[in-house]
Amino acid sequence: MRADPSHPTILDLFGAYDGRVVDYDLAEVSTGDRLRRHAERLAGVMRKAGVSAGDIVFVRTYNGATFFFCFAATLMVEACPLPIMPGAARNEIDRTADTHGVGWLLDATKHGWGDALDSADDWLERLAPAADRPHVAAATPLHMTSGSTGTPKLARRPSHSAIAEARHYAATMHIREDDIIHCVTPLSHAYAFGLGFMTPLLTGADVIATRSFNPRITRRILAEAGATILPAAPAMLPLMARAGVRSGAGLRLLLTAGAPLQPGVAEAFERASGIVPRPLFGTTETGGISVSMEICRTSAVGRPMAGVDVEICDPELETGTGRIRVRSSSIMDGYLCHDGGPAGLEPGGWFRTDDLGAIGDDGQIELLGRVSDVVNVAGFKVMPQEVEMIIAAMPQVVEVKAYRARSPRQDEILAVAIVADGRLDPALVHDACRASMARHKCPTAIHVLEDLPRLSNGKIDVGALPSAMGAP
């Protein structure tokens, strides 16, 4: 522990951090003292520009030292940092600012750092008058949800929530000050924020950051720099395998989150690299929920971490499947509302996710899709992940996505898109499904593709799949 163990804040942890942040692309190494000097200097610039307590500030930086000291400087002036992707489009920034009353843009993506902190004009842009901002407590970190089930919201996750998540990770994965976390996923993402920013602050672990994911550079960092923990996304695994990432260096944990880790992808990566990927389950609103630290069954994502309670709401009698509900010390205080209300939480501090799942006999959480993914086939509800599990077990299948699509007559049907190792006859897929599932669960349309289309965050772009239709 690096700060007052009673009720530390993020700034307490930052003030005591004695690890190192390595900006690999810039060949720059920052100690805790150097980060604090830059944060204090930037905080002075922000005060002079007029940033004040309770203002919401977009923090737009690449991974690495700039994220650390920009986030800390925003808290030092008691403003509310809201991390955004470095590549966020300007119209997206303006739209979000108008919707949520974001007052400032702190943009470090077009500048160097150090001496460049002299001018507020280089770093800060006012977006909205102070009178237009919503009510939010001073120095409250905010995180934007993905918007996968509707309009993106801002989750209020103050210091106690963010630190609790880091404690869960450190205890579950035994993260210590001698660990080195290789940060390739953008720190604006809640998953990377928890593991690549908060956990190092809590434990004193070092960070090696790259501005973007490059599998060849990741291979070099793992082999030469001794990185021990790599928070990744499932879409990165095939690229790392082709780049020659192998076990045998210092890596002890390769985690995946942000999208389901399909069995074919995991098995192919393990065969090629000798590394077992560990799926991690969490949401922006709750922080980390579980991580698989044992032999993982298909669709299982481990037991709930200490400090996290999970239950299944309204389970089906036959399967025990229902909506996953979470209560945790790392849970948000609520969504940001203009009236300051704690929207999003249920009585008792529970949060009802959009994930469908069950609790296995061994206590592991099994993810079985999302509420918005359920397909209505002639009046029967079908969970796509159940179908994906059957198809993914076929030896030729590398990756599969089941989804809602339209028939030529515009009826709602279940379709699947498959990436295969070599040729794959769709008739074999149909036969495998008929042998394992009820007729209404078998896909009507089967598409064999070279690759699955993906969004910038690595998730599959369902809307770009053949004949896909949006959620009802």
Coordinates of C-alpha atoms in Angstrom, one line a residue:
M1 CA 0.0 0.0 0.0
R2 CA 1.3 3.4 -1.0
A3 CA -1.0 5.8 1.0
D4 CA -3.0 6.4 4.2
P5 CA -4.8 3.0 4.4
S6 CA -7.9 4.5 6.1
H7 CA -9.7 6.3 3.3
P8 CA -7.2 7.3 0.6
T9 CA -8.2 9.2 -2.5
I10 CA -6.8 8.8 -6.0
L11 CA -4.7 11.9 -5.4
D12 CA -3.3 10.3 -2.2
L13 CA -2.2 7.2 -4.2
F14 CA -0.8 9.4 -7.0
G15 CA 1.1 11.5 -4.4
A16 CA 2.8 8.3 -3.0
Y17 CA 3.3 6.5 -6.3
D18 CA 7.0 5.4 -6.6
G19 CA 6.7 3.1 -9.7
R20 CA 7.8 4.0 -13.2
V21 CA 5.7 4.8 -16.3
V22 CA 7.5 4.0 -19.5
D23 CA 6.3 5.7 -22.7
Y24 CA 7.7 3.1 -25.1
D25 CA 7.1 5.0 -28.3
L26 CA 8.9 8.1 -26.9
A27 CA 11.6 6.2 -25.1
E28 CA 10.7 8.3 -22.0
V29 CA 10.7 7.0 -18.4
S30 CA 8.8 8.9 -15.7
T31 CA 9.2 8.4 -12.0
G32 CA 6.5 9.3 -9.6
D33 CA 8.3 12.5 -8.7
R34 CA 8.4 13.6 -12.4
L35 CA 4.7 12.8 -12.8
R36 CA 3.8 14.9 -9.8
R37 CA 5.9 17.9 -10.9
H38 CA 4.0 17.9 -14.3
A39 CA 0.6 17.4 -12.6
E40 CA 1.2 20.4 -10.3
R41 CA 2.4 22.5 -13.2
L42 CA -0.6 21.6 -15.3
A43 CA -2.9 22.2 -12.4
G44 CA -1.6 25.8 -12.2
V45 CA -2.3 26.2 -15.9
M46 CA -5.8 24.9 -15.5
R47 CA -6.6 27.3 -12.6
K48 CA -5.2 30.2 -14.5
A49 CA -7.5 29.3 -17.5
G50 CA -10.5 29.3 -15.2
V51 CA -11.2 25.6 -14.6
S52 CA -12.9 25.3 -11.3
A53 CA -14.4 22.8 -8.8
G54 CA -17.2 20.7 -10.3
D55 CA -16.3 21.5 -14.0
I56 CA -16.4 18.4 -16.2
V57 CA -13.2 18.1 -18.2
F58 CA -12.6 15.8 -21.2
V59 CA -9.1 14.2 -20.7
R60 CA -7.9 13.3 -24.1
T61 CA -4.4 11.7 -24.1
Y62 CA -2.5 8.8 -25.3
N63 CA -1.5 6.0 -22.9
G64 CA 1.4 6.7 -20.7
A65 CA 2.7 9.6 -18.5
T66 CA 0.4 12.2 -20.0
F67 CA -2.7 10.3 -18.9
F68 CA -1.3 10.0 -15.4
F69 CA -0.5 13.6 -14.8
C70 CA -3.4 15.0 -16.8
F71 CA -5.9 13.0 -14.8
A72 CA -4.2 13.9 -11.6
A73 CA -4.0 17.6 -12.5
T74 CA -7.8 17.7 -13.2
L75 CA -8.5 16.3 -9.7
M76 CA -6.0 18.8 -8.2
V77 CA -8.3 21.7 -9.3
E78 CA -11.3 19.7 -8.0
A79 CA -12.7 19.3 -11.5
C80 CA -14.2 16.0 -12.8
P81 CA -12.1 14.2 -15.3
L82 CA -13.9 12.3 -18.1
P83 CA -11.4 10.3 -20.2
I84 CA -12.1 10.0 -23.9
M85 CA -10.4 8.0 -26.7
P86 CA -7.4 9.8 -28.3
G87 CA -9.0 9.3 -31.7
A88 CA -12.5 10.6 -30.7
A89 CA -14.0 12.6 -33.6
R90 CA -14.6 16.3 -33.1
N91 CA -18.4 16.0 -33.7
E92 CA -18.5 13.3 -31.1
I93 CA -16.8 15.5 -28.6
D94 CA -19.1 18.4 -29.3
R95 CA -22.2 16.2 -29.2
T96 CA -21.2 14.7 -25.8
A97 CA -20.3 18.1 -24.4
D98 CA -23.7 19.5 -25.4
T99 CA -25.6 16.5 -24.0
H100 CA -23.8 16.3 -20.7
G101 CA -22.6 19.8 -20.0
V102 CA -18.8 19.1 -20.4
G103 CA -17.1 22.4 -19.8
W104 CA -13.5 21.8 -21.0
L105 CA -11.3 19.8 -23.3
L106 CA -7.8 19.0 -22.0
D107 CA -6.1 17.7 -25.1
A108 CA -2.6 16.3 -25.0
T109 CA -2.7 14.4 -28.2
K110 CA -1.2 17.1 -30.5
H111 CA 1.6 18.2 -28.1
G112 CA 4.7 17.0 -26.5
W113 CA 4.9 17.4 -22.8
G114 CA 7.2 19.0 -20.2
D115 CA 8.1 22.5 -21.5
A116 CA 4.9 22.5 -23.6
L117 CA 2.9 23.1 -20.4
D118 CA 3.7 26.8 -20.4
S119 CA 0.6 27.9 -22.3
A120 CA -3.0 27.1 -21.4
D121 CA -4.0 27.7 -25.1
D122 CA -2.0 24.7 -26.1
W123 CA -3.8 22.3 -23.9
L124 CA -7.2 23.7 -22.9
E125 CA -10.4 24.6 -24.8
R126 CA -13.6 25.8 -23.2
L127 CA -16.6 23.9 -24.5
A128 CA -19.6 25.1 -22.5
P129 CA -20.3 28.0 -20.1
A130 CA -20.1 27.1 -16.4
A131 CA -23.8 27.9 -16.0
D132 CA -24.7 25.0 -18.3
R133 CA -22.9 22.3 -16.3
P134 CA -24.9 19.6 -14.4
H135 CA -24.7 19.2 -10.7
V136 CA -21.7 17.0 -9.9
A137 CA -19.6 16.8 -6.7
A138 CA -16.1 18.3 -7.1
A139 CA -13.3 15.9 -8.1
T140 CA -15.6 13.1 -9.1
P141 CA -14.1 10.9 -11.9
L142 CA -16.6 10.1 -14.7
H143 CA -16.5 7.3 -17.2
M144 CA -18.6 7.1 -20.4
T145 CA -20.5 3.8 -21.0
S146 CA -20.2 2.1 -24.4
G147 CA -23.7 2.9 -25.4
S148 CA -24.1 -0.6 -26.7
T149 CA -27.7 -0.8 -25.3
G150 CA -28.7 2.9 -25.9
T151 CA -27.3 6.4 -25.6
P152 CA -23.9 6.5 -23.8
K153 CA -24.2 7.7 -20.2
L154 CA -21.7 9.1 -17.7
A155 CA -21.1 6.9 -14.7
R156 CA -19.9 8.6 -11.5
R157 CA -17.1 6.5 -10.1
P158 CA -15.4 8.5 -7.3
S159 CA -12.1 7.6 -5.6
H160 CA -13.6 5.0 -3.2
S161 CA -15.1 3.1 -6.1
A162 CA -12.0 3.2 -8.3
I163 CA -9.7 2.2 -5.4
A164 CA -12.0 -0.7 -4.5
E165 CA -11.7 -2.0 -8.0
A166 CA -7.9 -1.9 -7.9
R167 CA -8.0 -3.7 -4.5
H168 CA -10.1 -6.4 -6.0
Y169 CA -7.7 -6.9 -8.9
A170 CA -4.6 -6.8 -6.7
A171 CA -6.0 -9.4 -4.3
T172 CA -7.4 -11.7 -7.0
M173 CA -4.4 -11.6 -9.3
H174 CA -1.7 -11.1 -6.7
I175 CA -0.5 -7.9 -8.3
R176 CA 2.5 -6.4 -6.5
E177 CA 5.0 -3.6 -6.9
D178 CA 7.4 -5.8 -8.8
D179 CA 4.9 -6.4 -11.6
I180 CA 5.1 -4.6 -14.9
I181 CA 1.8 -3.9 -16.6
H182 CA 1.9 -3.5 -20.4
C183 CA -0.8 -1.0 -21.3
V184 CA -2.0 -1.3 -24.9
T185 CA -5.8 -0.8 -24.5
P186 CA -6.7 2.9 -24.3
L187 CA -6.8 4.1 -20.7
S188 CA -10.0 5.9 -21.5
H189 CA -11.7 2.5 -21.4
A190 CA -12.9 1.6 -17.9
Y191 CA -11.2 -1.8 -18.1
A192 CA -7.8 -0.4 -19.0
F193 CA -8.3 2.5 -16.5
G194 CA -8.7 0.0 -13.6
L195 CA -5.8 -2.2 -14.5
G196 CA -3.4 0.2 -16.3
F197 CA -3.8 3.3 -14.0
M198 CA -5.6 2.6 -10.7
T199 CA -3.9 -0.8 -10.0
P200 CA -0.4 0.6 -10.5
L201 CA -1.2 3.6 -8.2
L202 CA -2.4 1.2 -5.5
T203 CA 0.4 -1.4 -5.7
G204 CA 3.4 0.6 -7.0
A205 CA 3.6 -1.6 -10.2
D206 CA 5.4 -0.2 -13.2
V207 CA 3.7 0.5 -16.5
I208 CA 4.9 0.2 -20.0
A209 CA 2.6 2.0 -22.4
T210 CA 2.2 2.3 -26.1
R211 CA 0.1 4.8 -28.0
S212 CA -1.6 2.0 -30.0
F213 CA -1.5 -1.7 -30.2
N214 CA 1.2 -3.2 -32.4
P215 CA 1.6 -6.9 -32.0
R216 CA 5.3 -6.9 -33.0
I217 CA 6.1 -4.2 -30.4
T218 CA 4.1 -6.2 -27.8
R219 CA 6.2 -9.2 -28.6
R220 CA 9.3 -7.2 -28.1
I221 CA 8.1 -5.7 -24.8
L222 CA 7.2 -9.1 -23.4
A223 CA 10.4 -10.7 -24.5
E224 CA 12.8 -7.8 -23.6
A225 CA 11.2 -5.5 -21.0
G226 CA 9.9 -8.2 -18.7
A227 CA 6.2 -7.2 -18.7
T228 CA 4.3 -9.5 -16.4
I229 CA 0.6 -8.5 -17.0
L230 CA -1.1 -7.7 -20.3
P231 CA -4.7 -6.5 -20.3
A232 CA -5.8 -7.2 -23.9
A233 CA -8.9 -7.7 -26.0
P234 CA -9.9 -10.9 -27.7
A235 CA -9.4 -9.4 -31.2
M236 CA -5.7 -8.9 -30.3
L237 CA -5.0 -12.6 -29.8
P238 CA -4.8 -13.8 -33.4
L239 CA -2.6 -10.8 -34.3
M240 CA -0.2 -11.5 -31.4
A241 CA -0.1 -15.2 -32.4
R242 CA 0.9 -14.3 -36.0
A243 CA 3.5 -11.8 -34.7
G244 CA 5.2 -14.6 -32.8
V245 CA 4.2 -13.8 -29.2
R246 CA 5.3 -16.8 -27.1
S247 CA 5.4 -17.9 -23.5
G248 CA 8.7 -18.2 -21.6
A249 CA 9.4 -14.5 -20.8
G250 CA 8.1 -12.8 -17.7
L251 CA 4.4 -12.8 -18.6
R252 CA 2.3 -14.4 -16.0
L253 CA -1.2 -13.1 -16.9
L254 CA -2.7 -12.3 -20.2
L255 CA -6.3 -10.9 -19.7
T256 CA -9.0 -10.3 -22.2
A257 CA -12.1 -8.2 -21.8
G258 CA -14.4 -5.9 -23.7
A259 CA -15.9 -8.7 -25.8
P260 CA -16.6 -12.5 -25.3
L261 CA -13.5 -14.7 -25.6
Q262 CA -14.6 -17.4 -28.0
P263 CA -13.2 -20.9 -27.5
G264 CA -11.8 -21.2 -31.0
V265 CA -9.8 -17.9 -30.5
A266 CA -8.6 -18.9 -27.1
E267 CA -7.5 -22.4 -28.1
A268 CA -5.8 -21.3 -31.3
F269 CA -3.8 -18.6 -29.4
E270 CA -2.8 -21.1 -26.6
R271 CA -1.6 -23.6 -29.2
A272 CA 0.5 -21.0 -31.0
S273 CA 1.8 -19.1 -28.0
G274 CA 1.7 -21.5 -25.1
I275 CA -0.1 -18.7 -23.1
V276 CA -3.5 -19.3 -21.5
P277 CA -5.7 -16.2 -22.0
R278 CA -7.8 -15.3 -18.9
P279 CA -11.2 -13.8 -19.6
L280 CA -12.2 -10.9 -17.3
F281 CA -15.8 -9.8 -16.9
G282 CA -16.8 -6.3 -15.8
T283 CA -18.8 -3.2 -16.7
T284 CA -18.2 0.5 -16.6
E285 CA -20.8 0.9 -13.9
T286 CA -19.5 -1.9 -11.6
G287 CA -15.8 -2.1 -12.3
G288 CA -14.3 -5.6 -12.5
I289 CA -16.7 -8.5 -11.5
S290 CA -14.8 -11.7 -12.1
V291 CA -11.7 -13.1 -13.7
S292 CA -10.9 -16.7 -14.6
M293 CA -7.9 -17.8 -12.6
E294 CA -8.4 -21.5 -13.2
I295 CA -9.2 -23.9 -16.0
C296 CA -12.1 -22.1 -17.7
R297 CA -15.1 -23.8 -19.1
T298 CA -16.7 -22.5 -22.3
S299 CA -18.6 -19.3 -21.5
A300 CA -17.3 -19.2 -17.9
V301 CA -15.6 -16.0 -16.7
G302 CA -14.5 -17.1 -13.2
R303 CA -16.0 -16.6 -9.7
P304 CA -16.9 -13.2 -8.4
M305 CA -14.0 -11.4 -6.9
A306 CA -13.9 -10.7 -3.2
G307 CA -16.0 -7.7 -2.4
V308 CA -18.4 -8.5 -5.4
D309 CA -21.8 -10.1 -5.0
V310 CA -23.6 -11.5 -8.1
E311 CA -27.0 -12.9 -8.5
I312 CA -29.3 -14.0 -11.3
C313 CA -32.6 -12.0 -11.7
D314 CA -35.8 -13.8 -12.8
P315 CA -34.0 -17.0 -13.8
E316 CA -35.7 -19.4 -16.2
L317 CA -36.7 -22.5 -14.3
E318 CA -35.3 -24.9 -16.8
T319 CA -31.8 -23.4 -17.4
G320 CA -31.3 -21.0 -14.5
T321 CA -30.4 -18.3 -17.0
G322 CA -31.4 -14.7 -16.3
R323 CA -30.1 -11.2 -16.1
I324 CA -26.9 -10.7 -14.1
R325 CA -27.2 -8.3 -11.1
V326 CA -24.1 -7.0 -9.2
R327 CA -23.4 -5.3 -5.9
S328 CA -19.9 -4.3 -5.2
S329 CA -17.7 -1.9 -3.3
S330 CA -16.4 -0.7 -6.7
I331 CA -19.8 0.1 -8.1
M332 CA -20.6 3.6 -9.4
D333 CA -22.5 6.2 -7.3
G334 CA -25.0 6.4 -10.2
Y335 CA -25.3 7.9 -13.6
L336 CA -24.7 11.7 -13.9
C337 CA -28.1 13.4 -13.9
H338 CA -28.8 17.0 -14.2
D339 CA -30.8 16.8 -11.0
G340 CA -28.0 15.0 -9.2
G341 CA -30.1 11.9 -8.6
P342 CA -28.5 8.4 -8.2
A343 CA -30.0 7.0 -11.4
G344 CA -29.1 3.5 -12.4
L345 CA -28.9 1.8 -9.0
E346 CA -31.6 -0.4 -7.5
P347 CA -32.4 -0.6 -3.7
G348 CA -29.6 -2.1 -1.7
G349 CA -26.9 -0.8 -4.1
W350 CA -27.5 -3.4 -6.8
F351 CA -26.9 -2.7 -10.5
R352 CA -28.8 -4.7 -13.1
T353 CA -26.5 -5.3 -16.1
D354 CA -27.6 -6.1 -19.6
D355 CA -25.8 -9.4 -19.5
L356 CA -27.6 -12.7 -19.5
G357 CA -26.0 -15.6 -17.6
A358 CA -26.1 -18.3 -14.9
I359 CA -24.0 -19.4 -12.0
G360 CA -22.4 -22.8 -12.6
D361 CA -22.2 -25.6 -10.0
D362 CA -18.6 -24.6 -9.4
G363 CA -19.5 -21.0 -8.7
Q364 CA -18.3 -19.6 -11.9
I365 CA -20.3 -17.0 -13.8
E366 CA -21.4 -18.1 -17.2
L367 CA -22.0 -15.4 -19.8
L368 CA -24.7 -16.3 -22.3
G369 CA -25.2 -13.0 -24.2
R370 CA -26.9 -9.7 -23.7
V371 CA -30.6 -8.8 -23.3
S372 CA -30.4 -6.8 -26.6
D373 CA -28.9 -9.7 -28.5
V374 CA -31.9 -12.1 -27.9
V375 CA -33.4 -13.1 -31.2
N376 CA -37.2 -13.7 -31.7
V377 CA -37.5 -16.6 -34.1
A378 CA -41.2 -17.1 -34.9
G379 CA -42.1 -16.3 -31.3
F380 CA -39.3 -18.3 -29.7
K381 CA -36.5 -16.5 -27.9
V382 CA -33.0 -17.6 -28.9
M383 CA -29.8 -16.6 -27.1
P384 CA -27.1 -16.2 -29.7
Q385 CA -24.3 -17.3 -27.4
E386 CA -25.9 -20.8 -26.9
V387 CA -25.7 -21.2 -30.7
E388 CA -22.2 -19.9 -30.8
M389 CA -21.0 -22.4 -28.3
I390 CA -22.2 -25.3 -30.4
I391 CA -20.6 -24.0 -33.6
A392 CA -17.4 -22.9 -31.9
A393 CA -16.8 -26.6 -30.8
M394 CA -16.4 -27.6 -34.5
P395 CA -12.7 -28.2 -35.2
Q396 CA -12.6 -26.0 -38.3
V397 CA -14.2 -22.9 -36.7
V398 CA -11.9 -20.1 -35.5
E399 CA -14.5 -17.5 -34.6
V400 CA -18.3 -17.3 -34.8
K401 CA -20.9 -14.6 -34.3
A402 CA -24.7 -15.3 -34.1
Y403 CA -26.9 -12.3 -34.6
R404 CA -30.4 -11.0 -35.5
A405 CA -30.9 -10.7 -39.2
R406 CA -33.7 -10.3 -41.8
S407 CA -34.9 -12.9 -44.2
P408 CA -35.7 -11.9 -47.8
R409 CA -39.3 -11.5 -46.6
Q410 CA -38.1 -9.2 -43.8
D411 CA -38.8 -11.7 -41.0
E412 CA -36.5 -11.8 -38.0
I413 CA -34.2 -14.7 -38.2
L414 CA -31.0 -16.1 -36.6
A415 CA -27.9 -15.8 -38.7
V416 CA -24.3 -16.8 -38.0
A417 CA -21.0 -15.4 -39.4
I418 CA -18.1 -17.8 -39.2
V419 CA -14.3 -17.5 -39.7
A420 CA -12.9 -21.0 -40.5
D421 CA -9.5 -22.6 -40.8
G422 CA -9.7 -23.7 -44.4
R423 CA -12.9 -24.5 -46.2
L424 CA -16.1 -25.1 -44.2
D425 CA -19.4 -26.4 -45.7
P426 CA -22.3 -24.6 -44.2
A427 CA -24.3 -27.8 -44.3
L428 CA -21.9 -29.3 -41.7
V429 CA -22.7 -26.3 -39.5
H430 CA -26.4 -26.9 -39.9
D431 CA -26.1 -30.6 -39.1
A432 CA -24.1 -29.8 -35.9
C433 CA -26.7 -27.4 -34.7
R434 CA -29.6 -29.8 -35.5
A435 CA -27.9 -32.6 -33.6
S436 CA -27.5 -30.4 -30.5
M437 CA -30.4 -27.9 -30.3
A438 CA -34.1 -27.5 -30.8
R439 CA -35.1 -26.7 -34.4
H440 CA -35.9 -23.0 -33.7
K441 CA -32.4 -22.4 -32.4
C442 CA -30.7 -23.5 -35.6
P443 CA -29.5 -20.6 -37.8
T444 CA -31.5 -19.8 -40.9
A445 CA -28.5 -18.1 -42.6
I446 CA -24.9 -19.3 -42.4
H447 CA -22.2 -17.0 -43.8
V448 CA -18.5 -18.1 -44.0
L449 CA -16.3 -14.9 -44.0
E450 CA -12.6 -14.3 -44.2
D451 CA -12.7 -12.0 -41.1
L452 CA -15.4 -10.5 -38.9
P453 CA -15.8 -6.8 -39.2
R454 CA -14.8 -4.9 -36.1
L455 CA -15.2 -1.5 -34.5
S456 CA -12.3 0.7 -33.3
N457 CA -12.7 -0.8 -29.8
G458 CA -12.2 -4.3 -31.1
K459 CA -15.8 -5.4 -30.7
I460 CA -17.5 -7.1 -33.7
D461 CA -19.4 -4.7 -35.8
V462 CA -22.7 -6.6 -35.9
G463 CA -24.3 -3.9 -38.1
A464 CA -21.8 -4.7 -40.9
L465 CA -22.6 -8.4 -41.0
P466 CA -24.8 -9.8 -43.9
S467 CA -28.5 -8.8 -43.5
A468 CA -28.0 -7.7 -39.9
M469 CA -30.8 -5.8 -38.3
G470 CA -30.7 -3.5 -35.2
A471 CA -32.1 -4.2 -31.8
P472 CA -35.9 -3.9 -31.5

